CSV table of C-alpha atoms in Angstrom, one decimal:
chain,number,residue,atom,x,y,z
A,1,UNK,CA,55.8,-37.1,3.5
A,2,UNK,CA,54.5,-39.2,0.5
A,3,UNK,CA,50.9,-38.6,2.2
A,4,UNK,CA,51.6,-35.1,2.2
A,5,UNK,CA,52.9,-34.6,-1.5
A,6,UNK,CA,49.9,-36.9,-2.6
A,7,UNK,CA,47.6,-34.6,-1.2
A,8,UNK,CA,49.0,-31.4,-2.8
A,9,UNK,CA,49.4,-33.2,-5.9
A,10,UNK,CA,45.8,-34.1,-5.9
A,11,UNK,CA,44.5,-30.5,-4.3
A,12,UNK,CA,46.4,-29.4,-7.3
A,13,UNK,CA,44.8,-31.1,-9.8
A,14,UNK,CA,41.3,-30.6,-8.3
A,15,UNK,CA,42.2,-26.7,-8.5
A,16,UNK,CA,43.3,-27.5,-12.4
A,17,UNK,CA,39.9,-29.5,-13.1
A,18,UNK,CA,37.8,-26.6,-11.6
A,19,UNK,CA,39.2,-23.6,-13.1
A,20,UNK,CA,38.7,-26.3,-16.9
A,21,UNK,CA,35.0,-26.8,-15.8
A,22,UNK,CA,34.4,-23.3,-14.8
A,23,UNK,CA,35.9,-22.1,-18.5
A,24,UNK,CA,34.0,-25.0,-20.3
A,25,UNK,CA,30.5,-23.9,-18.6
A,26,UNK,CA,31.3,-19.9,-19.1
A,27,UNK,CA,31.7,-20.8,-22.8
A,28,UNK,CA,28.8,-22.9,-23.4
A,29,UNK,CA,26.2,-20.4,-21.3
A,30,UNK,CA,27.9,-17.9,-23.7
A,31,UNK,CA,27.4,-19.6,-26.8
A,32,UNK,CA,23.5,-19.8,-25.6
A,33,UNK,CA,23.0,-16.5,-24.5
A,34,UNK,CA,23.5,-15.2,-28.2
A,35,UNK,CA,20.6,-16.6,-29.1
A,36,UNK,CA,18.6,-17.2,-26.1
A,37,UNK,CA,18.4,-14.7,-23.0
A,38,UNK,CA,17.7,-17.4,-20.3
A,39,UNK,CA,21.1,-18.5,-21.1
A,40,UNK,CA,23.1,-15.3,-19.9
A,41,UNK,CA,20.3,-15.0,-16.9
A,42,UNK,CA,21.0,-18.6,-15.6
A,43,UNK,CA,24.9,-17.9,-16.1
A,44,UNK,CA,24.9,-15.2,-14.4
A,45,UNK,CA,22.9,-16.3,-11.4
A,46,UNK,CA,24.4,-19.6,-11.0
A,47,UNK,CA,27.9,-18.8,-11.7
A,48,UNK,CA,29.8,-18.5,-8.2
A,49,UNK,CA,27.9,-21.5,-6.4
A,50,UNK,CA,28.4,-23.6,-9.3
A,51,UNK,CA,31.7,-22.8,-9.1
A,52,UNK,CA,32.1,-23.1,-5.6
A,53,UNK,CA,30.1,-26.5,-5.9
A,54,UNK,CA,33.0,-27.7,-8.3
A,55,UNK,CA,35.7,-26.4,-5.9
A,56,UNK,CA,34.1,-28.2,-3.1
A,57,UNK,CA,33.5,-31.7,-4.3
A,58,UNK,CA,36.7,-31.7,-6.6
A,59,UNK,CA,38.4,-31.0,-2.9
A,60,UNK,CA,36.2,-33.4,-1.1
A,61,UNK,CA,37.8,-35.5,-3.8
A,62,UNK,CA,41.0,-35.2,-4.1
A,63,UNK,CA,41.1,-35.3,0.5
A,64,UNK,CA,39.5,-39.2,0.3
A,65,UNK,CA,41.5,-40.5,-2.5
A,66,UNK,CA,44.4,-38.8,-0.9
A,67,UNK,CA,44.0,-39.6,2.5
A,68,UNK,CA,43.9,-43.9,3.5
A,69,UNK,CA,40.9,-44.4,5.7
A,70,UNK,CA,42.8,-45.5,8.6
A,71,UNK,CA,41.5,-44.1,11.7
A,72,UNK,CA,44.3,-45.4,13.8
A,73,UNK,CA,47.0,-43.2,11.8
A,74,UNK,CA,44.6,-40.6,10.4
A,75,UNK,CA,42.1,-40.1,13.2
A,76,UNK,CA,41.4,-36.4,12.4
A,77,UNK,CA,40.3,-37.7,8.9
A,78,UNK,CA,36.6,-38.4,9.5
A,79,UNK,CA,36.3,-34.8,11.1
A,80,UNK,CA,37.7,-33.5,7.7
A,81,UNK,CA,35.1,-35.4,5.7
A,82,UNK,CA,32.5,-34.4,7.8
A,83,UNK,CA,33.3,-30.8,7.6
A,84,UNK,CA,33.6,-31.3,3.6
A,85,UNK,CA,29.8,-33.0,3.7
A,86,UNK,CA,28.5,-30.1,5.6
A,87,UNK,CA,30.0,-27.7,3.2
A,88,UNK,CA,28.8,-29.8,-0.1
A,89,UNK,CA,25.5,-29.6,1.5
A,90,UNK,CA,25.5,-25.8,2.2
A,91,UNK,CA,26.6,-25.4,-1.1
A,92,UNK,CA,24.4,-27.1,-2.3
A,93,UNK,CA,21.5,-25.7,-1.2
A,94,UNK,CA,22.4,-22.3,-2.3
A,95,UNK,CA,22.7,-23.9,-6.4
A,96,UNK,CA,19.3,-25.0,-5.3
A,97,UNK,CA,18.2,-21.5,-4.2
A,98,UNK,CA,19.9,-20.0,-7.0
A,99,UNK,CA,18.0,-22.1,-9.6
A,100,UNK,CA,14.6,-21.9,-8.0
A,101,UNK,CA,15.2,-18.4,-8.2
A,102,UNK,CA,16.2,-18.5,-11.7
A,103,UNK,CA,13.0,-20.6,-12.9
A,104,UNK,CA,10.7,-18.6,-10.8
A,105,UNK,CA,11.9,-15.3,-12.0
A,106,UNK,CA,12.1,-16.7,-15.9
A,107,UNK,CA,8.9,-15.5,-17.4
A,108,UNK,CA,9.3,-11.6,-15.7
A,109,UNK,CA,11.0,-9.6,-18.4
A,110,UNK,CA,7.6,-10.1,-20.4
A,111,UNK,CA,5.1,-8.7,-17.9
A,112,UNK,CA,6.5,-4.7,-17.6
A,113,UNK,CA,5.7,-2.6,-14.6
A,114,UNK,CA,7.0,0.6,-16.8
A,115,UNK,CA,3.9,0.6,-18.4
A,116,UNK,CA,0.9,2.9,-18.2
A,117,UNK,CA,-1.3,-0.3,-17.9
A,118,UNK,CA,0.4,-2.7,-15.4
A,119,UNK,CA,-2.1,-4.1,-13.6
A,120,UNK,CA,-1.6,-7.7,-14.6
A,121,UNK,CA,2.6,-7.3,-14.1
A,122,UNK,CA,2.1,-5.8,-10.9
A,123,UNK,CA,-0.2,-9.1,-9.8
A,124,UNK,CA,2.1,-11.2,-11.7
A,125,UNK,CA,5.4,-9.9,-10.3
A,126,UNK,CA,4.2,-9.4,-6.7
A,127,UNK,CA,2.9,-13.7,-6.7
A,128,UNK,CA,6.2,-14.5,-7.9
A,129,UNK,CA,8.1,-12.1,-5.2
A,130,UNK,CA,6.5,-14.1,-2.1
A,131,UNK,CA,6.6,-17.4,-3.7
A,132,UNK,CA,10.5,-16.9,-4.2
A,133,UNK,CA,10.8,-15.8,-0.3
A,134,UNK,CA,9.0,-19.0,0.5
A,135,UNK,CA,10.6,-21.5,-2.0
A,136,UNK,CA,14.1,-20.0,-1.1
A,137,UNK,CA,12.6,-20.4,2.8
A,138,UNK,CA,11.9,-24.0,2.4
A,139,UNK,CA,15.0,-24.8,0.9
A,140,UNK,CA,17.0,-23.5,3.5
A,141,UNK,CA,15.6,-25.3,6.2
A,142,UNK,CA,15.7,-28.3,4.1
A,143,UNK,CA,19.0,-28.0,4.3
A,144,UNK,CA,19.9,-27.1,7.7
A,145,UNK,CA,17.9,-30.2,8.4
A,146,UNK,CA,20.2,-32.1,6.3
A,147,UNK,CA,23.3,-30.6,7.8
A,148,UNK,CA,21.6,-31.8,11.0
A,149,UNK,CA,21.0,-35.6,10.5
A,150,UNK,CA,25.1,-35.5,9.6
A,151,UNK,CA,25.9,-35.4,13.2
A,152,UNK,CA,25.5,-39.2,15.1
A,153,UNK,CA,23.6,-38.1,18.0
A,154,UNK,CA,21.0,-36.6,16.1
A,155,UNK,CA,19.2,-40.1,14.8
A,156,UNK,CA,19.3,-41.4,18.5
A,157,UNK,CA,17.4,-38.3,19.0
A,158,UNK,CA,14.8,-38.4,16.9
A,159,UNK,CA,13.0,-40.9,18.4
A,160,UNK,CA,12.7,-38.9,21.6
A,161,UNK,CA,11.4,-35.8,19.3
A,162,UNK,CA,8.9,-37.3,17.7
A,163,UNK,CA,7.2,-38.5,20.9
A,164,UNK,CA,7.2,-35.0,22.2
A,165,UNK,CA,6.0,-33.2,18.8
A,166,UNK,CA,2.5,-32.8,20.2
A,167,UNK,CA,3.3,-30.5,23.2
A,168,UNK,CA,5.8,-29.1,21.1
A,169,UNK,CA,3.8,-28.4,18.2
A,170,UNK,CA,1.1,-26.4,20.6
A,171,UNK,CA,3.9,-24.3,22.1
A,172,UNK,CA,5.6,-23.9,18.9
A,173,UNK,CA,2.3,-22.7,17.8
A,174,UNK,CA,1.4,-20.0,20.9
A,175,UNK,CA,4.8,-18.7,20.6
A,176,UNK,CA,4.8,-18.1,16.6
A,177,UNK,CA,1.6,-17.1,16.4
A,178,UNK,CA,1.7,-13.7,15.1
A,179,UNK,CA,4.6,-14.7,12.8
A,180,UNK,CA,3.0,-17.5,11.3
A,181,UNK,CA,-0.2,-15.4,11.3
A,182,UNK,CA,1.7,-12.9,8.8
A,183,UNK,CA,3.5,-15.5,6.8
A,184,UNK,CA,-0.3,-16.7,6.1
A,185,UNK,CA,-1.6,-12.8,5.3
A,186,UNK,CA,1.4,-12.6,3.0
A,187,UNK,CA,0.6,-15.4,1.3
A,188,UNK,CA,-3.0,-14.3,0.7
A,189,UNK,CA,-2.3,-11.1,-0.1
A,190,UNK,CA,0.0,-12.7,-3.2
A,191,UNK,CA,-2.8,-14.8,-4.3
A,192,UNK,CA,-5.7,-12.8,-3.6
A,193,UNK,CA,-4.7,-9.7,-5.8
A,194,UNK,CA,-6.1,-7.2,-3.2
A,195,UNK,CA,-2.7,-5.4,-3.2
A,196,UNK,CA,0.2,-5.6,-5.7
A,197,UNK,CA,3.9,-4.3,-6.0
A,198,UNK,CA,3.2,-0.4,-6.9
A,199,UNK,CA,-0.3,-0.1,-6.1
A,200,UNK,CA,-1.4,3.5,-4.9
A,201,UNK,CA,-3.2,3.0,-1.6
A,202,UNK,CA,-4.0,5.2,1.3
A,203,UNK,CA,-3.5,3.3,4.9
A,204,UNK,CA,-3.9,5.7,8.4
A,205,UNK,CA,-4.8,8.3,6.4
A,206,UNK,CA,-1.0,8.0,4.6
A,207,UNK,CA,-0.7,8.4,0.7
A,208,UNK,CA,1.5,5.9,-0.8
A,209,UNK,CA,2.9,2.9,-3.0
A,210,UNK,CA,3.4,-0.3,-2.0
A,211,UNK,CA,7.1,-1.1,-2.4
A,212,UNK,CA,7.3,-4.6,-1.4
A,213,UNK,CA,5.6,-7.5,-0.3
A,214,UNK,CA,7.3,-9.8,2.4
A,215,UNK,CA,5.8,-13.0,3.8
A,216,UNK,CA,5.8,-11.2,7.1
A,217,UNK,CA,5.6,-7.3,6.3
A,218,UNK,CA,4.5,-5.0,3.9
A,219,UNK,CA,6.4,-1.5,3.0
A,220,UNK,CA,4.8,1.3,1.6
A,221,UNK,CA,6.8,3.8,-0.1
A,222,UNK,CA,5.2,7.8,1.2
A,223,UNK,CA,4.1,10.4,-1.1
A,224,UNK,CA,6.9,12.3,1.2
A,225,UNK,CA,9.6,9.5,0.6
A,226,UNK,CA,9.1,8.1,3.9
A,227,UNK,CA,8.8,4.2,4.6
A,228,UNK,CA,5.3,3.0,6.4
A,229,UNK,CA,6.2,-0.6,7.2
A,230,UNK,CA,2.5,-2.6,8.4
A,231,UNK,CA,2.6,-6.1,9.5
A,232,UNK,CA,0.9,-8.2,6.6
A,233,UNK,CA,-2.4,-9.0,8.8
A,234,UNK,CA,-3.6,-5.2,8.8
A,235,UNK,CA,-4.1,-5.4,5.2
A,236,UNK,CA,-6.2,-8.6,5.6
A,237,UNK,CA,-8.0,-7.3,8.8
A,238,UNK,CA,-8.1,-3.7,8.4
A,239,UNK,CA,-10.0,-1.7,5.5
A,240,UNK,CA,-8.2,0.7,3.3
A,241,UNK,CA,-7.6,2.4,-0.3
A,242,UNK,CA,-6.5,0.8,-3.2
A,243,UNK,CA,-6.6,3.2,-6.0
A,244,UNK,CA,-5.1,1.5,-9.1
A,245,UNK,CA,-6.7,-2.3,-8.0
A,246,UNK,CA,-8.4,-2.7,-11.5
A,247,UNK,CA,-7.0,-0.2,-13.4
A,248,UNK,CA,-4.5,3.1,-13.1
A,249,UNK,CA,-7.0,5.5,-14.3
A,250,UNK,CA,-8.7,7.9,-11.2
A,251,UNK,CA,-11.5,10.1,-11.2
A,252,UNK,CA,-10.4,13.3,-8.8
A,253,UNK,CA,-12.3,17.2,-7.6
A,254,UNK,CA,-11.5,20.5,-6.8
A,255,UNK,CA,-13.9,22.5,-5.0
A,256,UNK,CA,-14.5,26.2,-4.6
A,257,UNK,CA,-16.6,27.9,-2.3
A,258,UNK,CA,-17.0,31.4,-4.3
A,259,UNK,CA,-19.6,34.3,-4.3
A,260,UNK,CA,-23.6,34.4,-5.7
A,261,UNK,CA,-22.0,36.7,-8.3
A,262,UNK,CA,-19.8,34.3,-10.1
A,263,UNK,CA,-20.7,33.4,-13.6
A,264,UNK,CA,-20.3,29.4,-13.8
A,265,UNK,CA,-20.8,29.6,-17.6
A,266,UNK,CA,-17.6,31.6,-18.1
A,267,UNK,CA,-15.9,29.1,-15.4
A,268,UNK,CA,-16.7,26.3,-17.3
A,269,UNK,CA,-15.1,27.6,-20.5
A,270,UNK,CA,-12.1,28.8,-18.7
A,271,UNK,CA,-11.6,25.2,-17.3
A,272,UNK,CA,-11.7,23.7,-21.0
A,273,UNK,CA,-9.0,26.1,-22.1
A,274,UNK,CA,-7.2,24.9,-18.8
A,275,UNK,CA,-7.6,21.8,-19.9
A,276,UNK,CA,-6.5,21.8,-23.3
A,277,UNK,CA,-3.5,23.5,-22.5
A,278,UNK,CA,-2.0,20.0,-20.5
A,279,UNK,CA,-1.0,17.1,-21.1
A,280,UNK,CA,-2.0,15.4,-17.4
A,281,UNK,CA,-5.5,15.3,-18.7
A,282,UNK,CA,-6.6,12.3,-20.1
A,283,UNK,CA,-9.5,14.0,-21.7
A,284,UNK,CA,-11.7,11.2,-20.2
A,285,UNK,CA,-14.4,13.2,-17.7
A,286,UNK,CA,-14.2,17.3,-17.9
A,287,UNK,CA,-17.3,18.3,-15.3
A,288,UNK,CA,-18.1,22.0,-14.1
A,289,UNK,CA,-21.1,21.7,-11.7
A,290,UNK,CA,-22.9,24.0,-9.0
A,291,UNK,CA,-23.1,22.2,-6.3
A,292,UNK,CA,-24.5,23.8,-3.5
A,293,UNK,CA,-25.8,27.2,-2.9
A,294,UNK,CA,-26.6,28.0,1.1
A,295,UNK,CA,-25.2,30.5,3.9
A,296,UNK,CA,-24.0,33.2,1.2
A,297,UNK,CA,-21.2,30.8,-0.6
A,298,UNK,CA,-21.9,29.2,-4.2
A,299,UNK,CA,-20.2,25.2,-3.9
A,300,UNK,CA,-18.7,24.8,-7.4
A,301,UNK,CA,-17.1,21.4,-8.1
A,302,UNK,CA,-14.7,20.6,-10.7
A,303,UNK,CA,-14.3,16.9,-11.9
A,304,UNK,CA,-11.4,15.5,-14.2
A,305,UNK,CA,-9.4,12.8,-14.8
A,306,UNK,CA,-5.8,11.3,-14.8
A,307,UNK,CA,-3.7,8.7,-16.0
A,308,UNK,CA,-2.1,7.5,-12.6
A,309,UNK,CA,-2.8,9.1,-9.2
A,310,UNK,CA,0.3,11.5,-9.4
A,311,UNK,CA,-0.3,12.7,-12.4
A,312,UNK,CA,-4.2,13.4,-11.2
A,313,UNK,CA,-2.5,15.2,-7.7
A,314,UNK,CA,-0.6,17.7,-10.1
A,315,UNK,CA,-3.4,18.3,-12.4
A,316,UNK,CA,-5.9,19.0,-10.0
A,317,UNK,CA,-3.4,21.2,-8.3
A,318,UNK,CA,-2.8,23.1,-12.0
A,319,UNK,CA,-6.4,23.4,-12.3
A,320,UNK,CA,-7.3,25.4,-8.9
A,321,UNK,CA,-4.0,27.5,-9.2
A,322,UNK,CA,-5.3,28.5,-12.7
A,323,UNK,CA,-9.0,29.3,-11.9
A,324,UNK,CA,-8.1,30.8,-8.7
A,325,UNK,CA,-6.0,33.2,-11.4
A,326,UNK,CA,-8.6,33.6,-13.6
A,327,UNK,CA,-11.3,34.7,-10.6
A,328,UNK,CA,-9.0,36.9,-9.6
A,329,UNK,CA,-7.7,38.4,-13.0
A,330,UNK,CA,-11.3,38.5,-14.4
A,331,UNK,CA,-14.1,38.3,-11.8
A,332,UNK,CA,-12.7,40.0,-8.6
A,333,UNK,CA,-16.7,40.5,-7.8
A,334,UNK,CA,-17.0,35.9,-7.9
A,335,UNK,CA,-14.2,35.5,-4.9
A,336,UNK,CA,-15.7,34.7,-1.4
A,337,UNK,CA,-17.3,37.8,1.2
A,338,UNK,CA,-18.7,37.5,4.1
A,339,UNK,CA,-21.9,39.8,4.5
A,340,UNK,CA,-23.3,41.4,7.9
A,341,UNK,CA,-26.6,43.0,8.2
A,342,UNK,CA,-26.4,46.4,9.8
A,343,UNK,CA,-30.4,47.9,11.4
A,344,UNK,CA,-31.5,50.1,13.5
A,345,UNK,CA,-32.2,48.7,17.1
A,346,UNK,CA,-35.7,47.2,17.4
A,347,UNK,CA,-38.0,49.6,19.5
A,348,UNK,CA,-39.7,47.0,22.6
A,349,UNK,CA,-43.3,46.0,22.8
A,350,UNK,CA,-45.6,49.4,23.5
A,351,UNK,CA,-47.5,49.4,27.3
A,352,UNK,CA,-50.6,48.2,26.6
A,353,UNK,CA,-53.3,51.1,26.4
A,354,UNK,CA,-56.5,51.3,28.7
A,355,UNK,CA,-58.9,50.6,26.4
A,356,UNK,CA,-56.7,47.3,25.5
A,357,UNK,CA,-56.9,46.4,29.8
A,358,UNK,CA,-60.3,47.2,29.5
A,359,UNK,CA,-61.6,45.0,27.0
A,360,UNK,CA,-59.5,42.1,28.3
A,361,UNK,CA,-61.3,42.9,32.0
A,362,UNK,CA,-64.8,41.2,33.4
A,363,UNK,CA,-66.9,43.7,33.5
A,364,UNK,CA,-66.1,46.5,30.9
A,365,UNK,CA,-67.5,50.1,30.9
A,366,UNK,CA,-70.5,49.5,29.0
A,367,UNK,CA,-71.3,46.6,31.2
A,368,UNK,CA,-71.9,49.4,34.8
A,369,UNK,CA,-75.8,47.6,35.2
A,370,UNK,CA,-74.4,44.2,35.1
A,371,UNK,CA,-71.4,45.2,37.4
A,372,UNK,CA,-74.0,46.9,39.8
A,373,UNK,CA,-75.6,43.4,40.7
A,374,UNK,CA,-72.6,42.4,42.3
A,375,UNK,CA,-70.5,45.1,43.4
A,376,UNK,CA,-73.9,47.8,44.4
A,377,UNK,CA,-75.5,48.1,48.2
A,378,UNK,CA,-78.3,45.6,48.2
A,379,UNK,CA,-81.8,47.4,49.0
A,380,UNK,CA,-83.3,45.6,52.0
A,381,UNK,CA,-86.5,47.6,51.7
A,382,UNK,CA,-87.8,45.6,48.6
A,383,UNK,CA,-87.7,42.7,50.4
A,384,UNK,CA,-90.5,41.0,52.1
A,385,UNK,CA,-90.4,40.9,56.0
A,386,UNK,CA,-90.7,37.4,55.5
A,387,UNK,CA,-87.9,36.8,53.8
A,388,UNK,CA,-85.8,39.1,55.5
């Protein structure tokens, strides 16, 4: 019974000591984060598994001084403290996770991704994204590891592990080889700056954003609010788009195919009063230009520029609605026929005439002596008997 109230006594006061400490720590982060901003960050982060830390070890604590160490009358004692280790250490490592977290993520509020030019934030923000996956990663298994070597048949074992790592190791690696093959295209693609949080890209002929980068997988957020999720290899292995990899800005056409008569001159004025009259423009490139002229169509081509690739989607859409309005309205005579020839049936090649058969034959009509000699009775009578 004296055991008993001991331990309540001291569960009591360990309950007393961590609700002090928690009060003690909320006013000192608060004190800080009036003057610096890390301070309410890191409070706010770390708050509940510092707490629960406390709680924990206070418990831990108050258990061993409570309890004698005498297996014989307390055998279930050791199985308590165990079970208090492995929670310390779980604990633990989620403070740990919590502050890696914290220190990884300090520096982010000064790159902004809300910004028209964002290209360094994006890279910045998307290298610190898979670098907190993999430090919070590592930390876990650190500590499952730990939890691990808590248990007494798992030293004995070890031994017996190690001398079997080798043909473990090769079918640890066959089986997770596609998985560790992504966690390595992740890692690349973090480092490498060939994609970054919020990019535009176009993959299978799909218009997007990339939404996130995994160590394993990479989502890309459709023009149609769909989700293309690609393992992280087909961005290292397979080509595509990347529209806003150096800078935002984009270059975009609109083509008509119209009649001979239309008057490009007049066109091109039209399209700087478009223009002028929006504000998706960036007034960077404003291009008219004929581009082709075969099979009865004139190929005109319009070329402007945009901010960011959704804002050059809507103004080249505004630009072909208003000069397919203006053709119409204006020059009905410019929009796009189709012509067909219409003749008289073509009269065959004339029989060829006799004086044309004539003078493509042997022997023609002025030719009768020279036609004699070979077609005429030969006269026997001017021959000489001796040659008869």
């Amino acid at each position: 019974m004296d055991i008993l109230l001991r331990l309540l006594v001291a569960i009591g006061f360990a309950l007393l000591v961590t609700a002090a400490a928690a009060l003690v720590l909320h006013l000192v982060f608060r004190a800080l984060a009036r003057r610096e901003r890390w301070a309410s960050l890191l409070s706010r982060r770390t708050k509940h598994p510092t707490r629960t830390m406390l709680l924990v070890t206070l418990l831990w604590a108050a258990f061993a001084t409570s309890i004698p160490d005498r297996p014989d009358a307390y055998p279930w004692r050791d199985e308590v403290s165990h079970t208090f280790l492995i929670a310390t250490i779980g604990v633990g490592t989620w403070l740990a996770c919590e502050i890696s977290v914290f220190l990884e993520g300090l520096g982010l509020h000064r790159y902004r991704v809300d910004v028209p030019d964002n290209r360094v934030a994006r890279r910045i923000r998307t290298q610190v994204v898979v670098l907190r996956r993999l430090t919070v990663a590592v930390l876990v298994i650190i500590g499952l590891g730990a939890i691990l070597l808590t248990f007494p048949g798992v030293e004995a074992a070890g031994a017996s592990v190690l001398a079997s790592a080798g043909l473990i190791s090769v079918i640890a690696g066959l089986a997770a080889q596609s998985t560790l093959g992504n966690v390595f295209a992740g890692m690349q693609l973090a480092f490498s700056g060939s994609i970054r949080v919020d990019d535009v890209v176009v993959v299978e002929q799909q218009w997007g954003r990339i939404e996130e980068i995994t160590l394993t997988y990479v989502v890309v957020h459709l023009w149609d609010d769909r989700r293309f999720v690609l393992p992280s290899t087909y961005f290292t292995s397979t080509p595509f788009e990347n529209w806003t990899r150096t800078n935002s800005e984009l270059l975009g056409a609109v083509e008509f195919d119209l009649d001979w008569r239309v008057r490009p001159g007049e066109m091109r004025v039209e399209l700087e009063r478009i223009l002028d009259h929006t504000d998706l423009w960036d007034r960077r490139v404003q291009v008219l230009q004929v581009t082709d002229a075969v099979q009865g169509f004139v190929h005109v081509r319009v070329l402007v520029t945009a901010h960011d690739a959704p804002s050059l989607f809507d103004l080249r859409c505004y630009v072909r609605e208003e000069l397919v309005a203006w053709i119409q309205r204006t020059h009905p005579d410019a929009q796009p026929v189709q012509r067909v020839l219409m003749v008289d049936e073509v009269a065959g090649p004339k029989r060829r005439t006799a004086s044309t058969a004539s003078s493509s034959a042997l022997f023609t009509p002025d030719q009768d002596d020279r036609a004699a000699l070979f077609t005429g009775p030969i006269q026997t009578s001017d021959i000489p008997p001796s040659e008869r």
